[in-house]
Amino acid sequence: MARGTNRWLAAIGLASTLLLGSAVPAQAAAGGNNDFACRPSAAHPNPVVLLHGTFATYYEDLNFLQADLAGRGYCTFSLTYGAYPQFPFAGGLKPVAESSLEIKAFVEKVRAATGAVKVDVVGHSEGGLQSIYLAKMQGIQSELGKVVAIAPPTHGANASGLLTLAYTLLGKSTWDTIVKTIGLPIFADELDGGAAIVALNTGPVAQPGIGYTIITSRYDELVTPTETSFIREPGVRNQYVQDFCPLDPVGHIGEAYDLNVWHLVRNALDPANATPIKVCAVGSPG
């Protein structure tokens, strides 16, 4: 099924849940984004930067989660990173290291504008990988409070075996050449054995002073095996959605729109006021 179709299904599922009456506050739909006049409150002292996944944008992927957080009093910010000038309609296409420089500059801009001591970062898919990569590779560990990564390919993904098949049929060097030639180096970068994955996993991944939460679904069909998302290091919370909502069939794209995931994100951002999920939603299986 095409990625766009899956996103529509996820959005329809979200809309249905909202109509049935979810816990999302009424003002969330009007939640501001990229308001550089926003000043963090005592309740939420860290502004939140949200990072989309591959082939997405700041206004399509985590935009509903952003509105939810803004409606709850967070200062929220997002950008479309890794887009080529000749095709600005989709981001997350450049190599991870190159996009990470854009994200670093944006985080520092947010921090300076808001006067915040630290910034929290929430990312989905490649955005989750970017949040973890940023924390380790860009020298701004002291500026980051929490990293919440939703379905990141932390140790490289094989996309349900498709990458293994491609390597077998073509060879890794040929695959890398193809994706770079067509202008999509991210497809070589964030998968198993990619440059960003190797750099990230050379030495400890988690950095001192940063609170990490990794959230994924047992039914994620793109970042596979699903264990590849987790950081098995001290102080890192690794969570399956199904540990809290066993019947939620949510898949990779649907995780960005899943109300159970949102609840876990809020708990990760504000652990002192974390609450249990009392009523589980049913997310999109795609």
Short mmCIF file of C-alpha atoms in Angstrom, two decimals:
data_model
loop_
_atom_site.label_atom_id
_atom_site.label_comp_id
_atom_site.label_asym_id
_atom_site.label_seq_id
_atom_site.Cartn_x
_atom_site.Cartn_y
_atom_site.Cartn_z
CA MET A 1 0.00 0.00 0.00
CA ALA A 2 1.35 3.45 -0.89
CA ARG A 3 2.69 5.66 1.88
CA GLY A 4 0.19 8.40 1.03
CA THR A 5 -2.73 5.98 1.27
CA ASN A 6 -1.52 4.79 4.66
CA ARG A 7 -1.35 8.36 5.87
CA TRP A 8 -4.92 8.98 4.75
CA LEU A 9 -6.05 5.85 6.59
CA ALA A 10 -4.23 6.95 9.69
CA ALA A 11 -5.79 10.40 9.50
CA ILE A 12 -9.25 8.91 9.01
CA GLY A 13 -8.70 6.69 12.04
CA LEU A 14 -7.61 9.69 14.06
CA ALA A 15 -10.59 11.75 12.96
CA SER A 16 -12.94 8.91 13.89
CA THR A 17 -11.40 8.67 17.34
CA LEU A 18 -11.69 12.39 17.89
CA LEU A 19 -15.33 12.34 16.86
CA LEU A 20 -15.99 9.54 19.33
CA GLY A 21 -14.51 11.69 22.05
CA SER A 22 -10.83 11.44 22.86
CA ALA A 23 -8.80 13.09 25.57
CA VAL A 24 -7.41 15.70 23.19
CA PRO A 25 -8.33 19.17 24.46
CA ALA A 26 -10.66 21.28 22.35
CA GLN A 27 -8.09 24.02 21.85
CA ALA A 28 -5.50 21.62 20.38
CA ALA A 29 -6.73 22.16 16.81
CA ALA A 30 -5.82 25.82 17.13
CA GLY A 31 -2.45 25.13 18.79
CA GLY A 32 0.20 27.51 17.50
CA ASN A 33 3.40 26.29 15.89
CA ASN A 34 6.69 28.09 15.25
CA ASP A 35 5.62 31.07 17.34
CA PHE A 36 9.01 32.46 18.26
CA ALA A 37 7.33 34.85 20.68
CA CYS A 38 6.14 31.86 22.71
CA ARG A 39 7.62 31.73 26.20
CA PRO A 40 7.71 28.35 27.94
CA SER A 41 5.67 28.05 31.12
CA ALA A 42 6.83 26.79 34.49
CA ALA A 43 4.80 23.64 33.85
CA HIS A 44 6.49 23.04 30.47
CA PRO A 45 9.83 24.86 30.61
CA ASN A 46 11.34 23.19 27.55
CA PRO A 47 10.12 24.07 24.06
CA VAL A 48 9.50 21.02 21.90
CA VAL A 49 10.94 20.56 18.40
CA LEU A 50 9.14 17.93 16.33
CA LEU A 51 10.87 16.11 13.48
CA HIS A 52 8.98 14.39 10.64
CA GLY A 53 9.95 11.22 8.80
CA THR A 54 11.23 10.49 5.29
CA PHE A 55 9.13 11.92 2.43
CA ALA A 56 7.16 14.04 4.92
CA THR A 57 7.08 17.70 5.98
CA TYR A 58 6.60 19.72 9.16
CA TYR A 59 2.93 20.17 8.29
CA GLU A 60 2.25 16.51 7.45
CA ASP A 61 3.32 13.72 9.83
CA LEU A 62 3.59 14.98 13.42
CA ASN A 63 1.39 18.03 12.84
CA PHE A 64 -1.56 16.60 14.79
CA LEU A 65 0.68 15.64 17.71
CA GLN A 66 2.16 19.12 17.57
CA ALA A 67 -1.29 20.66 17.83
CA ASP A 68 -2.10 18.42 20.77
CA LEU A 69 1.03 19.48 22.63
CA ALA A 70 0.50 23.16 21.81
CA GLY A 71 -3.06 22.91 23.08
CA ARG A 72 -1.69 21.59 26.36
CA GLY A 73 0.57 24.59 26.86
CA TYR A 74 3.82 23.59 25.20
CA CYS A 75 5.76 25.91 22.92
CA THR A 76 6.11 23.78 19.80
CA PHE A 77 8.33 24.16 16.77
CA SER A 78 9.00 22.16 13.62
CA LEU A 79 10.76 22.41 10.29
CA THR A 80 10.97 20.57 7.00
CA TYR A 81 14.54 19.34 6.93
CA GLY A 82 16.46 17.50 4.24
CA ALA A 83 14.46 18.83 1.28
CA TYR A 84 16.05 19.59 -2.08
CA PRO A 85 15.46 23.11 -3.48
CA GLN A 86 14.16 21.69 -6.76
CA PHE A 87 11.60 19.58 -4.86
CA PRO A 88 10.64 21.36 -1.62
CA PHE A 89 7.43 19.36 -1.18
CA ALA A 90 9.03 16.47 0.70
CA GLY A 91 11.76 16.42 3.32
CA GLY A 92 13.99 13.87 4.95
CA LEU A 93 15.70 12.98 1.66
CA LYS A 94 19.27 14.16 2.22
CA PRO A 95 21.90 12.18 4.15
CA VAL A 96 21.27 12.10 7.89
CA ALA A 97 24.46 13.98 8.72
CA GLU A 98 23.60 16.80 6.30
CA SER A 99 20.03 17.15 7.57
CA SER A 100 21.28 17.03 11.14
CA LEU A 101 23.11 20.32 10.60
CA GLU A 102 19.84 21.97 9.59
CA ILE A 103 18.15 20.56 12.67
CA LYS A 104 20.95 21.68 14.97
CA ALA A 105 20.70 25.26 13.66
CA PHE A 106 16.93 25.21 14.14
CA VAL A 107 17.17 23.88 17.71
CA GLU A 108 19.65 26.60 18.58
CA LYS A 109 17.38 29.21 17.01
CA VAL A 110 14.43 27.97 19.10
CA ARG A 111 16.48 27.96 22.27
CA ALA A 112 17.78 31.47 21.68
CA ALA A 113 14.38 32.91 20.77
CA THR A 114 12.51 31.37 23.70
CA GLY A 115 15.22 31.90 26.28
CA ALA A 116 14.95 28.26 27.30
CA VAL A 117 17.88 26.49 28.92
CA LYS A 118 17.07 23.25 27.12
CA VAL A 119 14.95 22.00 24.24
CA ASP A 120 13.12 18.67 24.00
CA VAL A 121 13.03 16.83 20.65
CA VAL A 122 10.30 14.46 19.45
CA GLY A 123 10.76 12.60 16.17
CA HIS A 124 8.97 9.94 14.14
CA SER A 125 10.72 7.39 11.92
CA GLU A 126 13.71 9.17 10.34
CA GLY A 127 12.85 12.08 12.62
CA GLY A 128 13.32 9.75 15.57
CA LEU A 129 16.68 8.69 14.21
CA GLN A 130 17.56 12.35 13.66
CA SER A 131 16.71 13.19 17.27
CA ILE A 132 19.06 10.48 18.55
CA TYR A 133 21.77 11.36 16.01
CA LEU A 134 21.52 15.06 16.88
CA ALA A 135 21.96 14.32 20.57
CA LYS A 136 25.16 12.35 19.98
CA MET A 137 26.81 13.84 16.93
CA GLN A 138 26.24 17.60 16.93
CA GLY A 139 27.88 18.71 20.17
CA ILE A 140 24.78 20.25 21.73
CA GLN A 141 24.09 17.63 24.39
CA SER A 142 23.91 20.31 27.10
CA GLU A 143 21.12 22.06 25.17
CA LEU A 144 18.85 19.02 25.02
CA GLY A 145 16.57 17.90 27.82
CA LYS A 146 14.61 14.94 26.49
CA VAL A 147 14.65 12.90 23.30
CA VAL A 148 11.46 11.03 22.43
CA ALA A 149 11.88 8.86 19.36
CA ILE A 150 8.90 7.11 17.74
CA ALA A 151 9.89 4.07 15.67
CA PRO A 152 13.44 5.18 14.87
CA PRO A 153 15.70 2.85 12.86
CA THR A 154 18.37 3.27 15.56
CA HIS A 155 20.40 0.23 14.57
CA GLY A 156 19.30 0.16 10.93
CA ALA A 157 16.16 -1.34 9.47
CA ASN A 158 15.67 -4.04 6.86
CA ALA A 159 12.10 -3.01 5.87
CA SER A 160 10.59 -6.46 6.43
CA GLY A 161 13.43 -8.14 4.59
CA LEU A 162 13.31 -5.99 1.45
CA LEU A 163 16.74 -4.54 2.10
CA THR A 164 18.22 -7.99 2.57
CA LEU A 165 16.69 -9.00 -0.77
CA ALA A 166 18.10 -5.91 -2.49
CA TYR A 167 21.57 -6.57 -1.10
CA THR A 168 21.36 -10.20 -2.20
CA LEU A 169 20.25 -9.38 -5.73
CA LEU A 170 22.32 -6.24 -6.31
CA GLY A 171 25.03 -6.08 -3.70
CA LYS A 172 25.30 -3.26 -1.16
CA SER A 173 27.63 -1.08 -3.24
CA THR A 174 25.32 -1.24 -6.24
CA TRP A 175 22.32 -0.41 -4.07
CA ASP A 176 24.14 2.59 -2.57
CA THR A 177 25.09 3.81 -6.04
CA ILE A 178 21.51 3.53 -7.30
CA VAL A 179 19.93 5.48 -4.45
CA LYS A 180 22.57 8.20 -4.62
CA THR A 181 22.17 8.47 -8.39
CA ILE A 182 18.42 9.00 -8.17
CA GLY A 183 18.97 11.61 -5.46
CA LEU A 184 17.67 9.66 -2.44
CA PRO A 185 20.78 8.92 -0.37
CA ILE A 186 18.65 8.55 2.74
CA PHE A 187 17.68 5.08 1.51
CA ALA A 188 21.30 3.99 1.88
CA ASP A 189 21.97 6.04 4.99
CA GLU A 190 19.37 4.98 7.54
CA LEU A 191 19.12 1.30 6.69
CA ASP A 192 21.20 -1.55 8.05
CA GLY A 193 24.89 -0.79 7.50
CA GLY A 194 24.25 2.82 6.41
CA ALA A 195 26.78 5.54 7.19
CA ALA A 196 24.57 7.26 9.76
CA ILE A 197 23.76 3.99 11.48
CA VAL A 198 27.43 3.02 11.72
CA ALA A 199 28.41 6.45 13.08
CA LEU A 200 25.58 6.48 15.61
CA ASN A 201 26.35 3.01 16.94
CA THR A 202 30.09 3.47 17.27
CA GLY A 203 30.32 3.73 21.03
CA PRO A 204 27.39 4.42 23.37
CA VAL A 205 24.30 5.92 21.71
CA ALA A 206 22.66 7.61 24.72
CA GLN A 207 24.38 10.73 26.00
CA PRO A 208 24.71 11.78 29.65
CA GLY A 209 22.22 14.33 30.93
CA ILE A 210 19.54 13.58 28.31
CA GLY A 211 16.36 11.66 29.08
CA TYR A 212 15.59 9.15 26.32
CA THR A 213 12.29 7.43 25.55
CA ILE A 214 11.94 5.12 22.55
CA ILE A 215 8.40 4.17 21.50
CA THR A 216 7.47 1.70 18.78
CA SER A 217 4.85 -0.85 17.80
CA ARG A 218 5.23 -4.61 17.67
CA TYR A 219 3.38 -4.35 14.34
CA ASP A 220 5.68 -1.80 12.69
CA GLU A 221 6.20 -3.13 9.19
CA LEU A 222 8.96 -0.78 8.00
CA VAL A 223 11.40 -0.41 10.88
CA THR A 224 12.10 -4.10 11.31
CA PRO A 225 13.00 -6.04 13.27
CA THR A 226 11.17 -3.78 15.73
CA GLU A 227 13.86 -4.32 18.36
CA THR A 228 16.18 -2.25 16.14
CA SER A 229 14.46 0.90 17.42
CA PHE A 230 15.49 0.39 21.03
CA ILE A 231 18.58 1.65 22.82
CA ARG A 232 19.50 -1.02 25.33
CA GLU A 233 21.59 1.25 27.51
CA PRO A 234 21.19 2.44 31.12
CA GLY A 235 18.60 5.14 31.70
CA VAL A 236 16.74 4.68 28.40
CA ARG A 237 13.02 3.88 28.45
CA ASN A 238 12.14 1.44 25.66
CA GLN A 239 8.39 1.01 25.18
CA TYR A 240 6.14 -0.98 22.91
CA VAL A 241 2.70 0.56 22.45
CA GLN A 242 1.28 -2.90 23.09
CA ASP A 243 2.84 -2.97 26.57
CA PHE A 244 0.12 -0.47 27.45
CA CYS A 245 -2.56 -1.21 24.85
CA PRO A 246 -2.18 -4.87 23.77
CA LEU A 247 -4.92 -4.72 21.13
CA ASP A 248 -3.66 -1.65 19.28
CA PRO A 249 -2.60 -2.87 15.78
CA VAL A 250 -0.91 0.40 14.83
CA GLY A 251 1.74 0.26 12.10
CA HIS A 252 4.65 2.49 11.16
CA ILE A 253 2.90 5.49 9.61
CA GLY A 254 -0.05 5.22 11.97
CA GLU A 255 2.25 5.67 14.96
CA ALA A 256 2.46 9.39 14.19
CA TYR A 257 -1.31 9.69 14.57
CA ASP A 258 -1.97 7.12 17.29
CA LEU A 259 -3.54 8.51 20.46
CA ASN A 260 -1.87 5.87 22.61
CA VAL A 261 1.50 6.94 21.23
CA TRP A 262 0.63 10.57 21.94
CA HIS A 263 -0.13 9.67 25.54
CA LEU A 264 3.25 7.97 25.90
CA VAL A 265 4.96 10.99 24.33
CA ARG A 266 3.29 13.32 26.84
CA ASN A 267 4.35 11.07 29.69
CA ALA A 268 7.92 11.07 28.38
CA LEU A 269 7.99 14.86 28.14
CA ASP A 270 6.55 15.30 31.61
CA PRO A 271 7.35 12.16 33.61
CA ALA A 272 6.60 13.83 36.94
CA ASN A 273 2.95 14.08 35.88
CA ALA A 274 2.70 10.87 33.85
CA THR A 275 -0.70 9.19 33.80
CA PRO A 276 -1.81 5.70 32.76
CA ILE A 277 -3.76 5.13 29.56
CA LYS A 278 -7.27 4.51 30.86
CA VAL A 279 -8.99 3.93 27.52
CA CYS A 280 -6.93 2.58 24.62
CA ALA A 281 -7.53 3.82 21.10
CA VAL A 282 -7.20 1.62 18.01
CA GLY A 283 -4.67 2.96 15.56
CA SER A 284 -4.15 2.41 11.85
CA PRO A 285 -2.44 -0.92 11.06
CA GLY A 286 -0.54 0.72 8.20
#
